[in-house]
PDB file of C-alpha atoms in Angstrom:
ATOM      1  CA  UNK E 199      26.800  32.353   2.456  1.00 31.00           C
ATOM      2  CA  UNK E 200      26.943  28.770   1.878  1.00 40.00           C
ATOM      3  CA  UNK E 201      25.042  28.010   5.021  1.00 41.00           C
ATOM      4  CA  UNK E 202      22.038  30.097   3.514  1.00 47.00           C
ATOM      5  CA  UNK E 203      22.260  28.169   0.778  1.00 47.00           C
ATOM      6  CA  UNK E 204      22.254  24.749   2.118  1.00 49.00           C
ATOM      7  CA  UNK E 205      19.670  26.221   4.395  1.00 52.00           C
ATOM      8  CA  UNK E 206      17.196  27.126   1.343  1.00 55.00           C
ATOM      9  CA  UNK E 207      17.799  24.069  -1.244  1.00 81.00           C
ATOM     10  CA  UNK E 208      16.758  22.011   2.582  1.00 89.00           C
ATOM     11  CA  UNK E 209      13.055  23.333   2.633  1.00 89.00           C
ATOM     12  CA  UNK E 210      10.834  24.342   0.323  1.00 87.00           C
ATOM     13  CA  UNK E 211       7.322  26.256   1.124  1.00 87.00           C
ATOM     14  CA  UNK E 212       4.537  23.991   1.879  1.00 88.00           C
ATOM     15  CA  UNK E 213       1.729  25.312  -1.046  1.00 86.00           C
ATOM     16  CA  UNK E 214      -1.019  23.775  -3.228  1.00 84.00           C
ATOM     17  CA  UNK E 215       1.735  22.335  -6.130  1.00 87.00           C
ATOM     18  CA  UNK E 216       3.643  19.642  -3.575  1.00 89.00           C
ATOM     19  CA  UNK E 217       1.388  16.569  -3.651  1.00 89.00           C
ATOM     20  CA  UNK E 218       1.040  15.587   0.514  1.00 90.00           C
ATOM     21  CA  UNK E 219      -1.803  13.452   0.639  1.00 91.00           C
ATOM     22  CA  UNK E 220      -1.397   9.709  -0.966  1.00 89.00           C
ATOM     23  CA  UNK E 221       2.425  10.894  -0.505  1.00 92.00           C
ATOM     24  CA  UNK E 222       3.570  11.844   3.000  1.00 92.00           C
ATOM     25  CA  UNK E 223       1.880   8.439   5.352  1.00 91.00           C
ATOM     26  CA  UNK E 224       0.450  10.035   8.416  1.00 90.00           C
ATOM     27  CA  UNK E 225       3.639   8.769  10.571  1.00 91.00           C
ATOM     28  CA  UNK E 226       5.219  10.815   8.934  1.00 91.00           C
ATOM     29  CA  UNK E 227       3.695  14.145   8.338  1.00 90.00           C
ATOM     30  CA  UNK E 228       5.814  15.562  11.325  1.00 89.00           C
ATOM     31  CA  UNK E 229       8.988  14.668  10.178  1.00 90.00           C
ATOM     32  CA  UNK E 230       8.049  16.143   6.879  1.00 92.00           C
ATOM     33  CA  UNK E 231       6.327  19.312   7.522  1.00 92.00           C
ATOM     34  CA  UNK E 232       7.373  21.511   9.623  1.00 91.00           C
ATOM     35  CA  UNK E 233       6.259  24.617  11.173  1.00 88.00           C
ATOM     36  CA  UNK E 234       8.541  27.438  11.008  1.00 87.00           C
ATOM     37  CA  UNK E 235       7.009  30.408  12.878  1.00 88.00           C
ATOM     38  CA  UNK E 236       3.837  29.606  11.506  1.00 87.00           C
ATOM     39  CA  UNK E 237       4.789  29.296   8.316  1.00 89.00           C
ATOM     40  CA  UNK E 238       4.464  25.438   7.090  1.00 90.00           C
ATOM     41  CA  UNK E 239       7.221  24.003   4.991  1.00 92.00           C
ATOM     42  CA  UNK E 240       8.347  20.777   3.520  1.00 92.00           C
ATOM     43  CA  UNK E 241      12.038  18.925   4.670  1.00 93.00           C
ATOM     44  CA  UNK E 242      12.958  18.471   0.914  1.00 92.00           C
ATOM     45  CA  UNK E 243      15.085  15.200   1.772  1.00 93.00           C
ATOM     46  CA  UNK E 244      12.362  13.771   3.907  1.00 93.00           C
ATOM     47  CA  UNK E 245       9.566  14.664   1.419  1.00 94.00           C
ATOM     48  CA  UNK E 246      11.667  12.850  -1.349  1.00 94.00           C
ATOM     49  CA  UNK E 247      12.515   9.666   0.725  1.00 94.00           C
ATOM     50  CA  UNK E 248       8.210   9.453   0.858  1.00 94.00           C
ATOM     51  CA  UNK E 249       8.011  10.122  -2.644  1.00 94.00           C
ATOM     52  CA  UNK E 250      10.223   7.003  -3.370  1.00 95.00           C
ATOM     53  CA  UNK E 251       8.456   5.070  -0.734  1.00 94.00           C
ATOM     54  CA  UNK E 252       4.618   5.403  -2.384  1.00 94.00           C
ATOM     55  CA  UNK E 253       6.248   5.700  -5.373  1.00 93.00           C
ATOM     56  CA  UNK E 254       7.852   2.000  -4.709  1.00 93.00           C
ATOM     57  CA  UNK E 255       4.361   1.078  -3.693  1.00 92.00           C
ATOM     58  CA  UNK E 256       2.404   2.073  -6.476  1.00 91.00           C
ATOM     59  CA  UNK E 257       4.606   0.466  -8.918  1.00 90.00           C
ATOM     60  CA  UNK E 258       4.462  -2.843  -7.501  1.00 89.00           C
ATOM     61  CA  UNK E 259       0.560  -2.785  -7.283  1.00 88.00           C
ATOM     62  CA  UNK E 260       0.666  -1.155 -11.162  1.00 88.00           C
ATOM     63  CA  UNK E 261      -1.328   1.811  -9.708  1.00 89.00           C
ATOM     64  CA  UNK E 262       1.501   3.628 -12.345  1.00 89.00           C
ATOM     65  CA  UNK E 263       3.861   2.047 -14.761  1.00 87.00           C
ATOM     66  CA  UNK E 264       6.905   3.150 -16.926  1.00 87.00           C
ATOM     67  CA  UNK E 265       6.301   2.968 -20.679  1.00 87.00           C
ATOM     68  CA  UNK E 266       8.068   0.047 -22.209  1.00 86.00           C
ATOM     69  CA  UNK E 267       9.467  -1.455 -18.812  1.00 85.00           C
ATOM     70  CA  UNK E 268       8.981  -4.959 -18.520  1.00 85.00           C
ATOM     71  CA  UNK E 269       8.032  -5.741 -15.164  1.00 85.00           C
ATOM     72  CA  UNK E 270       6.675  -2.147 -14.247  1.00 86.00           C
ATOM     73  CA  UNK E 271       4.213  -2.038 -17.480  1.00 87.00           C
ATOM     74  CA  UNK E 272       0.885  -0.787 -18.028  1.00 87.00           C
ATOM     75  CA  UNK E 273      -1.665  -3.364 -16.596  1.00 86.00           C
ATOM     76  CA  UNK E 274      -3.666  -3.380 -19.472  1.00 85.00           C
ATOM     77  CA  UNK E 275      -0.819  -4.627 -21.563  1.00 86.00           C
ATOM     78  CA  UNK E 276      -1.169  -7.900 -19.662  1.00 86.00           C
ATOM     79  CA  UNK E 277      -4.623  -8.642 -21.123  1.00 89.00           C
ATOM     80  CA  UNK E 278      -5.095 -10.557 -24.020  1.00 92.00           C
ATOM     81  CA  UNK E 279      -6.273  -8.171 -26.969  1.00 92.00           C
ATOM     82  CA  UNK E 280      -9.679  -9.245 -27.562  1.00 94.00           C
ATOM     83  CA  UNK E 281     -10.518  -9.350 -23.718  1.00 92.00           C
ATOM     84  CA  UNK E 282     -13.174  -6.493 -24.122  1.00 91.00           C
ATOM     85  CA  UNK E 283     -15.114  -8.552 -26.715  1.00 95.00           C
ATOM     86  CA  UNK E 284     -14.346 -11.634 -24.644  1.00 95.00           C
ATOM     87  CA  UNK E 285     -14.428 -10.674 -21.575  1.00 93.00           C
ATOM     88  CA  UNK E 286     -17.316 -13.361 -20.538  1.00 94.00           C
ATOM     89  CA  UNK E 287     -15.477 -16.000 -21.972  1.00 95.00           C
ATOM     90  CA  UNK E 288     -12.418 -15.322 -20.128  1.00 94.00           C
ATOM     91  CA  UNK E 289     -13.645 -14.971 -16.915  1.00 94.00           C
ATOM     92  CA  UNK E 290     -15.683 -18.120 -17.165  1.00 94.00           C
ATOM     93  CA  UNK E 291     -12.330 -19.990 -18.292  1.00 94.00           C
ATOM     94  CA  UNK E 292     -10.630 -18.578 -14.891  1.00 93.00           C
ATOM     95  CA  UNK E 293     -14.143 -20.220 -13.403  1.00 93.00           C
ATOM     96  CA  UNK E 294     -15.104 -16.118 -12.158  1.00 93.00           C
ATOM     97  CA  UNK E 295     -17.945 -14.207 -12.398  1.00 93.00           C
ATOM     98  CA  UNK E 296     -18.539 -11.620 -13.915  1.00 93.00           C
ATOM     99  CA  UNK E 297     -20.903  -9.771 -11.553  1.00 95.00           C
ATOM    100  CA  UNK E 298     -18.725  -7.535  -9.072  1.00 94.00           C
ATOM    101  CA  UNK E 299     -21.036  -7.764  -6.462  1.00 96.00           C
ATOM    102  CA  UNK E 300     -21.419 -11.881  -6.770  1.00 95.00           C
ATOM    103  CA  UNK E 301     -17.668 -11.967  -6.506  1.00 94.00           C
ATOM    104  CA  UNK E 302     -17.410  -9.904  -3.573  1.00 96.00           C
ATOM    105  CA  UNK E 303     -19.814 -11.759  -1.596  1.00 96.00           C
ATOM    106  CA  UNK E 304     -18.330 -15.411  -2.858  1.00 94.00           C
ATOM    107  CA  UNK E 305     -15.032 -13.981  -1.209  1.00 95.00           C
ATOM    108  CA  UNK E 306     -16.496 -12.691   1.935  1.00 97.00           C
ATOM    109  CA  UNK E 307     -18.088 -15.668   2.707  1.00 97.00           C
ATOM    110  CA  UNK E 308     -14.446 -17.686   1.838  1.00 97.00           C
ATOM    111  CA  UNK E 309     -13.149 -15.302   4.392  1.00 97.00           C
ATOM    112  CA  UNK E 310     -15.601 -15.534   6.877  1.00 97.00           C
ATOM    113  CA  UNK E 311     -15.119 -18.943   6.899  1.00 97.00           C
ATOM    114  CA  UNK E 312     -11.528 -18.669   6.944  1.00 97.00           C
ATOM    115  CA  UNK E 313     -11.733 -16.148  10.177  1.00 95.00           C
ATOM    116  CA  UNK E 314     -14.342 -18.723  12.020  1.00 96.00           C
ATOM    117  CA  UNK E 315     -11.736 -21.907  11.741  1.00 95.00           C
ATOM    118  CA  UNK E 316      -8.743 -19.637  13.354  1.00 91.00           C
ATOM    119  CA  UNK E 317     -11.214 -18.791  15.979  1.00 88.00           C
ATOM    120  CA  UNK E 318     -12.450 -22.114  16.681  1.00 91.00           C
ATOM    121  CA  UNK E 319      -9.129 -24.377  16.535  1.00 89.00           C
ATOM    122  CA  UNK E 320      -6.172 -20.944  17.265  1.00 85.00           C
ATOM    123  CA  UNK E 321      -7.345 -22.382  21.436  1.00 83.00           C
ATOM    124  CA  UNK E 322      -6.931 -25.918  20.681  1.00 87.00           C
ATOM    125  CA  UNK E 323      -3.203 -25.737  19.206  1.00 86.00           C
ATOM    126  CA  UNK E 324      -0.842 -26.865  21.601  1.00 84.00           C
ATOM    127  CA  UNK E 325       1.866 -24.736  19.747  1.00 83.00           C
ATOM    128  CA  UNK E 326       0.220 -21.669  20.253  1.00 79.00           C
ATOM    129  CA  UNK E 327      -0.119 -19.938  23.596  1.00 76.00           C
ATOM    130  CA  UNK E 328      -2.491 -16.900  23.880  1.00 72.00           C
ATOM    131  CA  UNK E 329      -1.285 -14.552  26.482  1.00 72.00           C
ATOM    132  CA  UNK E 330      -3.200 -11.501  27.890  1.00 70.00           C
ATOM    133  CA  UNK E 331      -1.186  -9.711  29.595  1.00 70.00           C
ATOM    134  CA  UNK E 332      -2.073  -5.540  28.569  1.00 69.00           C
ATOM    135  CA  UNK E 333      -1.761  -5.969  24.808  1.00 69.00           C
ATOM    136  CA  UNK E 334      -2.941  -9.710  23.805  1.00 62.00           C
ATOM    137  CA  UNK E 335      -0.191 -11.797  22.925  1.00 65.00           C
ATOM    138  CA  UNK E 336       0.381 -14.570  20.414  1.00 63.00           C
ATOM    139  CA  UNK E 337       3.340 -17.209  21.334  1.00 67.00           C
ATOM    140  CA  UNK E 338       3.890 -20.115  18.858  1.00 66.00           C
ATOM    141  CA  UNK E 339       5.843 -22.838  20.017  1.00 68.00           C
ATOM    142  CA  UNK E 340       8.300 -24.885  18.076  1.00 60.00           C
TER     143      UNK E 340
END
């Protein structure tokens, strides 16, 4: 009887009310859901080990917060309290624009730039060795 039991607190039925997606990474999906004679369910310990993981993940990027946690708090509590009426004024103090798409473009460009020096002087390093052997390899050289 215990075995049963074990058995049934290990899976649970794959339906609409178990978040997958933004949850389970595609690596992992297999691992996670399984097919039981056609019949999809969830590995419960696997399923919470990727609930920790995005969970981990969207905590340090403040996608969610805790209520009164210090280092895990609402974004918004980081901004000054007049930054609505002020916004303009802030961003020109952090030297920022306040036009998305002007911003965007400012750091494509910086990247673009960025991506053209590797390319031009990644050859001319002595400490770096590009190897192509199948999969392109980068040695660096102490």
């Amino acid at each position: 009887m215990k075995c049963n039991q074990a058995n049934s607190q290990r899976y649970i039925k794959l339906d609409d009310s178990i978040p997958v997606d933004g949850v389970i990474q595609p690596k992992w999906r297999e691992v996670v859901i399984e097919d039981n004679q056609g019949e999809k369910r969830i590995n419960r310990i696997n399923y919470e080990i990727c609930v920790l993981q995005a969970l981990r993940k969207r905590l340090r990027c403040k996608e969610i917060w805790v209520i009164d946690a210090d280092r895990y708090r609402n974004p918004d509590d980081d901004l000054p309290l007049d930054f609505d009426i002020n916004r303009e004024s802030y961003y020109h103090d952090l030297g920022q624009t306040i036009n998305a798409t002007a911003f965007v473009e400012k750091l494509r460009g910086e990247m673009r730039s960025a991506l053209e020096l590797l390319n031009r002087e990644m050859p001319k390093n002595r400490k770096v060795r590009i190897l192509s052997q199948g999969k392109i390899e980068f040695r660096l050289h102490h």
